[in-house]
PDB file of C-alpha atoms and ligand atoms in Angstrom:
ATOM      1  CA  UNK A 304    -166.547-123.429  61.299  1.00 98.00           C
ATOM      2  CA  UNK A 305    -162.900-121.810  60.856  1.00 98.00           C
ATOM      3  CA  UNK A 306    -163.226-118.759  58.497  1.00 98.00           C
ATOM      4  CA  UNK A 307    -159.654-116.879  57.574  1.00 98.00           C
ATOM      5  CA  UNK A 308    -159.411-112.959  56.696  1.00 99.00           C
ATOM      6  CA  UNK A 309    -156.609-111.986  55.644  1.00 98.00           C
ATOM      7  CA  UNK A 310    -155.642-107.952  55.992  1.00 98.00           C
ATOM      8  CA  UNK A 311    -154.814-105.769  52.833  1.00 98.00           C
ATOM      9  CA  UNK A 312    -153.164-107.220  50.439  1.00 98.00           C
ATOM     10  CA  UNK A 313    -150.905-104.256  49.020  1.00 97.00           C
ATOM     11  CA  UNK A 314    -148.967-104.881  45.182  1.00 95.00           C
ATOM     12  CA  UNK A 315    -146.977-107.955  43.954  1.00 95.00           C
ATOM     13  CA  UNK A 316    -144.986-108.739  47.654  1.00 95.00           C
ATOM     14  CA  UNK A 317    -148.372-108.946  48.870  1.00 97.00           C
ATOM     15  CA  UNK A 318    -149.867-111.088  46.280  1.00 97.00           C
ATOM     16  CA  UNK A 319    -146.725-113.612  46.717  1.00 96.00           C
ATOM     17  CA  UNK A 320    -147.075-114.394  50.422  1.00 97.00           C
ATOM     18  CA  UNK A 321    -150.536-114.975  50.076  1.00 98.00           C
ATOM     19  CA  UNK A 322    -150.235-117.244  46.855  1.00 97.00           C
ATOM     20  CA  UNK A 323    -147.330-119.028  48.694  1.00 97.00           C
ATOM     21  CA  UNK A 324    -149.149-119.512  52.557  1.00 97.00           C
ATOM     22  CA  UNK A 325    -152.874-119.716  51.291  1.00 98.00           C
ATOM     23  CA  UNK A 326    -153.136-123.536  50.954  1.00 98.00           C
ATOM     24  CA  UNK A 327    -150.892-124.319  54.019  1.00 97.00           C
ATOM     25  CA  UNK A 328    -152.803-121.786  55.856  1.00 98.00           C
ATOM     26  CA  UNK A 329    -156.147-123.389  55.083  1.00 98.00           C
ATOM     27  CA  UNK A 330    -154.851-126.754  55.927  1.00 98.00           C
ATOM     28  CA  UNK A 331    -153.617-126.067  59.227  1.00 98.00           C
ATOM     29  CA  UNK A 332    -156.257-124.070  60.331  1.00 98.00           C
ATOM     30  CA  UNK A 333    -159.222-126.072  58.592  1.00 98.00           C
ATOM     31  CA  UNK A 334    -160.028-122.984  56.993  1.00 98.00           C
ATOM     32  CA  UNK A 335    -163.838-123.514  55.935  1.00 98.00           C
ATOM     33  CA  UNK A 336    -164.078-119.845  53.778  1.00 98.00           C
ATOM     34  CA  UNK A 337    -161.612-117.161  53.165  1.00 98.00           C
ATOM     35  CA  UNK A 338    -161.912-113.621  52.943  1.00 98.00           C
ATOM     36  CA  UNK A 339    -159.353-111.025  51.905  1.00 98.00           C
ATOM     37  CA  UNK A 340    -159.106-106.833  51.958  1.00 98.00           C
ATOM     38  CA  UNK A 341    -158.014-106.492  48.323  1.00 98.00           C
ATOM     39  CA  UNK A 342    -158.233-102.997  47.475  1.00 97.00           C
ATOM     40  CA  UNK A 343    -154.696-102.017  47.801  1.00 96.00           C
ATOM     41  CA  UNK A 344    -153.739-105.332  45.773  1.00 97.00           C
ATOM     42  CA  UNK A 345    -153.172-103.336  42.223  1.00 95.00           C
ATOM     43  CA  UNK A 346    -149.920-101.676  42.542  1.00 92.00           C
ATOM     44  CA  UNK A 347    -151.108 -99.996  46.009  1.00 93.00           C
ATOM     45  CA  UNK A 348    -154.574 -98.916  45.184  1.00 94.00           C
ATOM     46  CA  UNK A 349    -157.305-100.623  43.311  1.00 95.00           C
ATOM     47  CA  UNK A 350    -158.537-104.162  41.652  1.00 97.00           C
ATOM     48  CA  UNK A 351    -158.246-105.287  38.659  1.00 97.00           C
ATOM     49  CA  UNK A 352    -160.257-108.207  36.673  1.00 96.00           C
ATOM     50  CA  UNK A 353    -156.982-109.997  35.899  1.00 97.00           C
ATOM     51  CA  UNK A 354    -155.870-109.802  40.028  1.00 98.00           C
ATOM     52  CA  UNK A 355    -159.675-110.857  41.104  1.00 97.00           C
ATOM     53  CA  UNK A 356    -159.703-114.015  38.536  1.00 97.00           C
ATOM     54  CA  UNK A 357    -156.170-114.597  40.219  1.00 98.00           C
ATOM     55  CA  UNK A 358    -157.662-114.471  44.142  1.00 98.00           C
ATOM     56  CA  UNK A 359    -160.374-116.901  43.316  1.00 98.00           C
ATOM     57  CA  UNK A 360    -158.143-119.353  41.535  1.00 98.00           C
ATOM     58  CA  UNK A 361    -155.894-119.639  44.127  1.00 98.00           C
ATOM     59  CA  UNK A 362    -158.374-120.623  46.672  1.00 98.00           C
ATOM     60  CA  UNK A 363    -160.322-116.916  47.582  1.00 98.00           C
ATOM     61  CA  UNK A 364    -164.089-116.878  48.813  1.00 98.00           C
ATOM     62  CA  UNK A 365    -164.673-113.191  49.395  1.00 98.00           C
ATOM     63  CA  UNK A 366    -162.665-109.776  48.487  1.00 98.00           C
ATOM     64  CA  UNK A 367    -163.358-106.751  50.501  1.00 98.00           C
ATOM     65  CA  UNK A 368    -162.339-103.194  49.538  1.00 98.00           C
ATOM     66  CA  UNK A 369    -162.425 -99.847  51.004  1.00 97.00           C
ATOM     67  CA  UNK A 370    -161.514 -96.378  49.818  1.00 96.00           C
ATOM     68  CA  UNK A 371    -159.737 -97.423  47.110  1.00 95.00           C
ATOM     69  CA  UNK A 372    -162.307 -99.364  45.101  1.00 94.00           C
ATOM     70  CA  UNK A 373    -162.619 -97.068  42.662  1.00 94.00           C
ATOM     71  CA  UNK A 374    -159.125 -96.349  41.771  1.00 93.00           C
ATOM     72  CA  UNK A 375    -158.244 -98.632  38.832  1.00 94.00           C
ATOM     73  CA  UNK A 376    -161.559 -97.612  36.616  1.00 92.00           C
ATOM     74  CA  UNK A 377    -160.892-102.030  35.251  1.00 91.00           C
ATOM     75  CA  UNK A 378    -163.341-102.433  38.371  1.00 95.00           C
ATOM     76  CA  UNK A 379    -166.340-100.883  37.096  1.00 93.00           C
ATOM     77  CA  UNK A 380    -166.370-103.221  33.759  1.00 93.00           C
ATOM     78  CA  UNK A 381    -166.778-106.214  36.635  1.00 95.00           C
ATOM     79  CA  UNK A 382    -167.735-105.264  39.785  1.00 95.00           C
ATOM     80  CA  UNK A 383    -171.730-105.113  39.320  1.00 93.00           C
ATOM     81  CA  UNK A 384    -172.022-108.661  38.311  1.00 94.00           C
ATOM     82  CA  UNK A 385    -169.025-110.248  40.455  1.00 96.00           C
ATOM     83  CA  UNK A 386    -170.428-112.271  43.124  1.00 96.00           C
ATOM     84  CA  UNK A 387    -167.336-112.362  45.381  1.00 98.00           C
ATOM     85  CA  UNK A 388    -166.971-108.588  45.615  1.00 98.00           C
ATOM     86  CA  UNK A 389    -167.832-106.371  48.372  1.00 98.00           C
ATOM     87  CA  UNK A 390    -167.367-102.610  48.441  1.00 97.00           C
ATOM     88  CA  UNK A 391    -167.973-100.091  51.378  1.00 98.00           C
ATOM     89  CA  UNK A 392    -171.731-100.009  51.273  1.00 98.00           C
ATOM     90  CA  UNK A 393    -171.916 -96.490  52.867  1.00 97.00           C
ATOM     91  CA  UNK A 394    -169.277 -94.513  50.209  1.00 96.00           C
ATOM     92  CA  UNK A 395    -169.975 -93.092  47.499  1.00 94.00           C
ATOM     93  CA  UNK A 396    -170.842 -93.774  44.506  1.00 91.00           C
ATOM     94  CA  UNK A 397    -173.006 -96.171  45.706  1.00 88.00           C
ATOM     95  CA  UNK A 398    -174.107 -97.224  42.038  1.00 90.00           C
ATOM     96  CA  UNK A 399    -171.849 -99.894  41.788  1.00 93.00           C
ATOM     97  CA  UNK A 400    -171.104-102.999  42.973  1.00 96.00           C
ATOM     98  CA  UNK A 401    -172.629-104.389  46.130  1.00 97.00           C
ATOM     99  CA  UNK A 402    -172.311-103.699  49.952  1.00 97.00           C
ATOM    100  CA  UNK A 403    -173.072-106.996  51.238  1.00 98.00           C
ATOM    101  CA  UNK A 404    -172.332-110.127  49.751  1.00 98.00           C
ATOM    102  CA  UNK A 405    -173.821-113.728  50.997  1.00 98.00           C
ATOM    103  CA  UNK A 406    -172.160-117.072  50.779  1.00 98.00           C
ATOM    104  CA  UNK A 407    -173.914-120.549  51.789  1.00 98.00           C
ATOM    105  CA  UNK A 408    -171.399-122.323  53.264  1.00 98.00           C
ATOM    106  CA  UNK A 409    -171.670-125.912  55.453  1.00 97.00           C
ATOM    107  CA  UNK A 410    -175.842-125.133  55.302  1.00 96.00           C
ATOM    108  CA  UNK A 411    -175.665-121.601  56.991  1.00 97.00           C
ATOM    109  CA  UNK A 412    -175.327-117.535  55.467  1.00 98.00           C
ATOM    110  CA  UNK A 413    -172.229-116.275  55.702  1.00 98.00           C
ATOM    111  CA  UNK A 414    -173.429-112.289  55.390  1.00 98.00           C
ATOM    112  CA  UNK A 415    -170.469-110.115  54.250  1.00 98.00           C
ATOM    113  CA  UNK A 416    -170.730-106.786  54.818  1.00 98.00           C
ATOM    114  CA  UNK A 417    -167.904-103.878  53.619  1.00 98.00           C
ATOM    115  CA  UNK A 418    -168.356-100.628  55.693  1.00 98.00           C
ATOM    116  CA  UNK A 419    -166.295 -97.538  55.521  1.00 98.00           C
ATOM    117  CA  UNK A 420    -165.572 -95.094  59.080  1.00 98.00           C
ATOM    118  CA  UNK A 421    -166.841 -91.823  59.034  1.00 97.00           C
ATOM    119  CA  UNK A 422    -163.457 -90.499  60.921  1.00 95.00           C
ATOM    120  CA  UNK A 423    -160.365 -89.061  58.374  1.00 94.00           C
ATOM    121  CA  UNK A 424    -162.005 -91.008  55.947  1.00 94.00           C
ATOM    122  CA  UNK A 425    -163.332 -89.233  52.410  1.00 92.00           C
ATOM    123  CA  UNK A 426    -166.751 -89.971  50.163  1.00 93.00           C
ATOM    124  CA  UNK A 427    -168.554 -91.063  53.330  1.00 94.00           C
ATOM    125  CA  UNK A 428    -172.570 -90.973  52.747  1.00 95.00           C
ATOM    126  CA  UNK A 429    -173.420 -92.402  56.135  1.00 97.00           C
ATOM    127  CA  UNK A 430    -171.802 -93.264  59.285  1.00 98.00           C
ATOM    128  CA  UNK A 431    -170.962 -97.078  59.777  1.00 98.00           C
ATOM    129  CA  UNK A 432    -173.362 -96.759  62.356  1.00 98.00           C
ATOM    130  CA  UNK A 433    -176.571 -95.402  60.714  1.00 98.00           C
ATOM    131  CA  UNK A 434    -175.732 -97.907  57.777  1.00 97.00           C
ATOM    132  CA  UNK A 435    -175.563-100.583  59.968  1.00 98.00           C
ATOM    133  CA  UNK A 436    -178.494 -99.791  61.865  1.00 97.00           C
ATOM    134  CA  UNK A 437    -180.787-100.368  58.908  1.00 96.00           C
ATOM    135  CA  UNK A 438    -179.577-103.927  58.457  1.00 96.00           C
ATOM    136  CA  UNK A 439    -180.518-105.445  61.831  1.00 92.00           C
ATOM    137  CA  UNK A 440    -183.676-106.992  60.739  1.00 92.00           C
ATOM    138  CA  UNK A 441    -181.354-108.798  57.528  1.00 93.00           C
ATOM    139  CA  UNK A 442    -178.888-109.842  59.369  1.00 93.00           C
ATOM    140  CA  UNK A 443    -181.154-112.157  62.108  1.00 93.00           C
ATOM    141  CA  UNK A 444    -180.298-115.857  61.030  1.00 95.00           C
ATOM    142  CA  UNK A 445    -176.816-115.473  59.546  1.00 97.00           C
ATOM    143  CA  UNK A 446    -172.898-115.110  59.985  1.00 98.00           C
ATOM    144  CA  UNK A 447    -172.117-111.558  60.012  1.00 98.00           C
ATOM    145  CA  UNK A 448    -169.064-110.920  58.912  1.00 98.00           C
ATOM    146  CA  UNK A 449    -168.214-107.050  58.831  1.00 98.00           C
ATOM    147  CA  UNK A 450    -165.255-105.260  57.581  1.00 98.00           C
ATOM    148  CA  UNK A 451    -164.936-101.787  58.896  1.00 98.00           C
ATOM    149  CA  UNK A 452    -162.127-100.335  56.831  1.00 98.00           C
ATOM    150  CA  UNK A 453    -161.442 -97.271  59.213  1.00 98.00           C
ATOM    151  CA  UNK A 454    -158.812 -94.818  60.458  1.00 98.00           C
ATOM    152  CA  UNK A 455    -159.481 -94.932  63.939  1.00 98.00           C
ATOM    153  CA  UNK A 456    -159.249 -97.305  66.295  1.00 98.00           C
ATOM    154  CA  UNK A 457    -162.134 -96.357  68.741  1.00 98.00           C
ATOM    155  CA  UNK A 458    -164.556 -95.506  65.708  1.00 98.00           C
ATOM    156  CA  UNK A 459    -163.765 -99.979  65.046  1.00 98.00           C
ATOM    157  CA  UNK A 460    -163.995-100.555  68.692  1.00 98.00           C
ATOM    158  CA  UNK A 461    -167.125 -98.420  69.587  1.00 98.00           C
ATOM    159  CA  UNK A 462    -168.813-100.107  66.707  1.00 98.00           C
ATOM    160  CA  UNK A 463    -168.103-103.814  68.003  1.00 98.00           C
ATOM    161  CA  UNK A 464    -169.687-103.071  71.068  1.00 98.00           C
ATOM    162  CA  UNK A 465    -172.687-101.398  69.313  1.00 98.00           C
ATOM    163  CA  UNK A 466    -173.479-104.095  67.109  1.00 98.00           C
ATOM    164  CA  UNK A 467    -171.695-107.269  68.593  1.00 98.00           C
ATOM    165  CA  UNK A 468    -175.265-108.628  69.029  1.00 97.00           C
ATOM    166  CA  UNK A 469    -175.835-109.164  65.439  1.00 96.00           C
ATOM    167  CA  UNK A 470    -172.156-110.080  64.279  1.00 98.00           C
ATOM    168  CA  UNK A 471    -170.561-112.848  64.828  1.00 98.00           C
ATOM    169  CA  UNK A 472    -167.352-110.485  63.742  1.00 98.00           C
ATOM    170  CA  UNK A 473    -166.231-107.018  63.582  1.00 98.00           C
ATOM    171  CA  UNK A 474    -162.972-106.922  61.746  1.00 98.00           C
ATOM    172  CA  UNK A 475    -160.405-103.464  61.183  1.00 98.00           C
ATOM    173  CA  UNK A 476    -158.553-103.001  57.785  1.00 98.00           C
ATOM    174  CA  UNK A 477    -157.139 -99.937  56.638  1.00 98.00           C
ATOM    175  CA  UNK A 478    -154.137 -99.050  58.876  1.00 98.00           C
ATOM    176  CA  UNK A 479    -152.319-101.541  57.594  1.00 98.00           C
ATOM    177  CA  UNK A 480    -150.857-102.363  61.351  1.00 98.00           C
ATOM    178  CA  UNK A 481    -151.511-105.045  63.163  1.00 98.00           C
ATOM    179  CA  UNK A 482    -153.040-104.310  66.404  1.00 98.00           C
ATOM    180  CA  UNK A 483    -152.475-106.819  69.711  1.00 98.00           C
ATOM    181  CA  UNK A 484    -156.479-106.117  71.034  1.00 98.00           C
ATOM    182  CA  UNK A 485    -158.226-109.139  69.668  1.00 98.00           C
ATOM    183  CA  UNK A 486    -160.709-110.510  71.709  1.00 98.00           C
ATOM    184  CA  UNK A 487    -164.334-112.660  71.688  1.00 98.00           C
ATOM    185  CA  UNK A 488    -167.073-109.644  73.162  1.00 98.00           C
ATOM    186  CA  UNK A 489    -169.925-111.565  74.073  1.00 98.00           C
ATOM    187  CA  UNK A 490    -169.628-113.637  70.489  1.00 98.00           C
ATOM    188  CA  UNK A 491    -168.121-111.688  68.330  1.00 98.00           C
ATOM    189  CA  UNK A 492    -164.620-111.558  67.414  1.00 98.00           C
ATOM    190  CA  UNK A 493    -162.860-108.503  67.021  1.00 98.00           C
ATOM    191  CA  UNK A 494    -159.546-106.762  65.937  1.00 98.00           C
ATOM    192  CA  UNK A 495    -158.997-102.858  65.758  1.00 98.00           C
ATOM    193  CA  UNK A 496    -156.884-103.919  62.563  1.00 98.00           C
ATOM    194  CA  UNK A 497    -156.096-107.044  60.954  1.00 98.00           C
ATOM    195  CA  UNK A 498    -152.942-105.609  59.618  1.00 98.00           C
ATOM    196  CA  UNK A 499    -151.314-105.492  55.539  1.00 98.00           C
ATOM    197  CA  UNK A 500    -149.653-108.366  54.047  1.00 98.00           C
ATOM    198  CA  UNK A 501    -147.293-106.464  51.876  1.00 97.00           C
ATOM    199  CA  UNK A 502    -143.788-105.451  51.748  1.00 96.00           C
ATOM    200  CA  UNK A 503    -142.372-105.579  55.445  1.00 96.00           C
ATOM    201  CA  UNK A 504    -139.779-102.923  55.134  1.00 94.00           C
ATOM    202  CA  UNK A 505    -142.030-100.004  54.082  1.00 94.00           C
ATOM    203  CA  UNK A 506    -144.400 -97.246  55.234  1.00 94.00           C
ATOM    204  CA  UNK A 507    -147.654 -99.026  55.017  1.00 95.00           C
ATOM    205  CA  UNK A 508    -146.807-100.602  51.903  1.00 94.00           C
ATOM    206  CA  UNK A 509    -144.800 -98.077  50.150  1.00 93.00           C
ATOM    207  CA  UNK A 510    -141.434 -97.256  49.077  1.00 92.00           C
ATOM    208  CA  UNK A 511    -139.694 -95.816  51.944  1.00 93.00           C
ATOM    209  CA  UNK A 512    -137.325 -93.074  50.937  1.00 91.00           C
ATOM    210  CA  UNK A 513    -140.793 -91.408  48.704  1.00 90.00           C
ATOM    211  CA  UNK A 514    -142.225 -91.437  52.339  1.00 92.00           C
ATOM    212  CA  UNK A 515    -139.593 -90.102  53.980  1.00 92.00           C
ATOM    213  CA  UNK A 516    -138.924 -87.386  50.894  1.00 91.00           C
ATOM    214  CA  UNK A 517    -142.635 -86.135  51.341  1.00 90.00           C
ATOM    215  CA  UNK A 518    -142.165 -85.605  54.925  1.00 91.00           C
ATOM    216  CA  UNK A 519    -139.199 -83.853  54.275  1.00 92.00           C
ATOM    217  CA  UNK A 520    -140.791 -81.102  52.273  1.00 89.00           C
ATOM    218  CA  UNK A 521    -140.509 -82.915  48.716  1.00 85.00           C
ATOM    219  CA  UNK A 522    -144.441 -83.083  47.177  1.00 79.00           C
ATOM    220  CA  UNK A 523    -143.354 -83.852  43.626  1.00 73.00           C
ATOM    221  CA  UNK A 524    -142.762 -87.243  44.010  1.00 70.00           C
ATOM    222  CA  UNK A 525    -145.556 -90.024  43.851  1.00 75.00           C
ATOM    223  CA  UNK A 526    -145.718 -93.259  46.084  1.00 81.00           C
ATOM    224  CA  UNK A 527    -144.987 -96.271  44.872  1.00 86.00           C
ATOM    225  CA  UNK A 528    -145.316 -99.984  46.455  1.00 89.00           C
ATOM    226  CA  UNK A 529    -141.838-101.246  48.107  1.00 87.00           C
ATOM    227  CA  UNK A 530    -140.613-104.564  46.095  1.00 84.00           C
ATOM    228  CA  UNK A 531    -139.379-105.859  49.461  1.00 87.00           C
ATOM    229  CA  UNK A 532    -140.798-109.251  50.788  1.00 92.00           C
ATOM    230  CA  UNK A 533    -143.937-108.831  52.402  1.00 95.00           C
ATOM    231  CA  UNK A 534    -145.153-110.061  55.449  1.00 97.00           C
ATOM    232  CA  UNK A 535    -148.777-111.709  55.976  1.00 98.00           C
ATOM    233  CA  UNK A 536    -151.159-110.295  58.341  1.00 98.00           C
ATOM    234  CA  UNK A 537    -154.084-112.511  58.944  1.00 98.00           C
ATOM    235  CA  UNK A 538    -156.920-113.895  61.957  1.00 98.00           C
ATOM    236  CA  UNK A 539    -158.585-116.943  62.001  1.00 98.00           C
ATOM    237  CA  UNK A 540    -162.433-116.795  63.083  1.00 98.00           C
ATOM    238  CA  UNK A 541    -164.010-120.104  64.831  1.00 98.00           C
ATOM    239  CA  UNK A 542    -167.473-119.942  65.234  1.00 98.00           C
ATOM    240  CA  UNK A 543    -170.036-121.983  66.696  1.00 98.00           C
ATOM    241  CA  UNK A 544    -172.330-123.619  63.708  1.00 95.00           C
ATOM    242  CA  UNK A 545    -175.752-123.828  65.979  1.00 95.00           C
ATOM    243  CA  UNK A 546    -175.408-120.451  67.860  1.00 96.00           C
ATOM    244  CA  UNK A 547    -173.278-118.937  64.604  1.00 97.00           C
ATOM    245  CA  UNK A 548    -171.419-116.877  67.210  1.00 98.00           C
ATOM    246  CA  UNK A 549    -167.596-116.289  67.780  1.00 98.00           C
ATOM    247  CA  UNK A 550    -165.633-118.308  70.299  1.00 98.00           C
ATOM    248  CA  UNK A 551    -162.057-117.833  69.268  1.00 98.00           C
ATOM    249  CA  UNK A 552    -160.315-115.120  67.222  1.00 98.00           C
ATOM    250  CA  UNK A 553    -156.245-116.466  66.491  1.00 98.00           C
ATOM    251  CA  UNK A 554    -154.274-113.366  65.263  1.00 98.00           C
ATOM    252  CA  UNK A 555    -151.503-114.699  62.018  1.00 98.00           C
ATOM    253  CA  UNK A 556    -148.387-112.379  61.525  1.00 98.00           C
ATOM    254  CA  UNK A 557    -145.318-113.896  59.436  1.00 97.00           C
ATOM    255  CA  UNK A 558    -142.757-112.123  58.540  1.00 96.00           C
ATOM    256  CA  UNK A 559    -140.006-112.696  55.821  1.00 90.00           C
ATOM    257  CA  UNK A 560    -137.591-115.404  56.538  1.00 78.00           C
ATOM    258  CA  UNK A 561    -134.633-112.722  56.609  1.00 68.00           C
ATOM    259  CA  UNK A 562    -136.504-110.641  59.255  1.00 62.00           C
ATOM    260  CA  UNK A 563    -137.308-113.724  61.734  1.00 58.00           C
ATOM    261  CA  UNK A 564    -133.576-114.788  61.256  1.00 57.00           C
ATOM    262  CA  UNK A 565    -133.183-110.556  62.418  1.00 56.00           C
ATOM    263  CA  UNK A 566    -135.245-111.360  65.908  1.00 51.00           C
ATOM    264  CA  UNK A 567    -133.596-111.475  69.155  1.00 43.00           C
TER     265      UNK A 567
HETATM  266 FE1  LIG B1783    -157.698 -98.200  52.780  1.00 87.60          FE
END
């Protein structure tokens, strides 16, 4: 079983690459269920019903977030009776939506599960590790699948090694850059951070000169997303269907035609 997960998606660039790569994508990788980090998909922060009705039509199994959930209040009208939606379980407020979502797919549980790190991050009840700890008995018998949308890179890696036993993947979001340390440990696939797929020539997704005026002393300004072409972060899972455990994890970057053409 191939499954795809594709980093966060961040404003319209973002939205383009994936609408324009998804079914090729899926094709060439015999992509069995895909998963995307959507919470920086509205304009930078936030989902919307009209952007999560536009994800499943064109071919989207599961939508993570992270500690933007909240920030377009469009969510909250939707969110408690999506079934495709997963929000950090361990942030508050934990009144709405769901933590963990669970797919049947090809006869076995796909278990998604949307966790938050404890490290820089804000509205953190619980550690990624105490949450997680009270799910071992729930997750016996199924695909885990875990998003850890965190700051720091050990917090993602010490938490792999803690849990690999009970997922068959341990995936990063939040930096929005790709990191080169992928790697199977002992059956579970991991990445530090899957990376954004949004606007390539940016800071993380946003307009460059507002980034560069705010570290130059300039606070009035707000961030907006870049309109440049975005670039498509992505890893491809293969798991084993009778031991449900990782064997490969295939890292995905492309980059805007003009930039490749750029490469020496
Ligand atoms: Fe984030």
């Amino acid at each position: 079983m191939n499954i795809l997960f594709v980093g966060d998606i961040v404003g319209k660039a973002g939205r383009a690459i994936l609408y324009a790569r998804l079914v090729s994508l899926k094709q060439a990788y015999n992509i069995d269920f895909t998963i995307v980090n959507g919470e920086n998909i509205a304009h930078g922060k936030g989902m919307t019903l009209k952007l999560y009705e536009e994800l499943l039509s064109n071919g989207v199994d599961a939508i993570t977030l992270g500690n933007h959930a909240y920030s377009k209040s469009d969510i909250l009208a939707f969110i408690q009776k999506s079934k495709h939606l997963v929000r950090p379980l361990n942030m508050h407020p934990q009144t709405h939506g769901k933590g963990i979502q669970e797919f049947e797919v090809k006869g076995k549980t796909i278990r998604v599960i949307n966790l938050i790190g404890s490290v820089f991050m804000d509205n953190v009840v619980e550690t990624p590790f105490e949450a997680m700890y009270q799910l071992e008995r729930f997750n016996k018998d199924k695909i885990v699948i875990v998003d850890l949308h965190a700051e720091a890179t050990s917090e993602k890696m010490a938490f792999a090694y803690q849990f690999k036993d009970q997922c068959a993947a341990v995936l990063g979001t939040h930096t929005h850059v790709q990191t080169a340390d992928e790697r199977i440990i002992d059956g579970c696939a991991f990445i530090s951070d899957v990376g954004m797929t949004g606007p390539f020539n940016s800071v993380i997704g946003r307009d460059i000169q507002e980034v560069l005026d705010r570290f130059n002393g300039n606070f009035s300004k707000r961030f907006t997303v870049s309109e440049e072409p975005a670039q498509l972060c992505a890893v491809v899972i293969t798991i084993d269907e009778q031991s449900m455990r990782s064997t490969q994890i295939q890292r995905i970057q492309i980059r805007p035609e003009k930039e490749l053409n750029n490469e020496h």
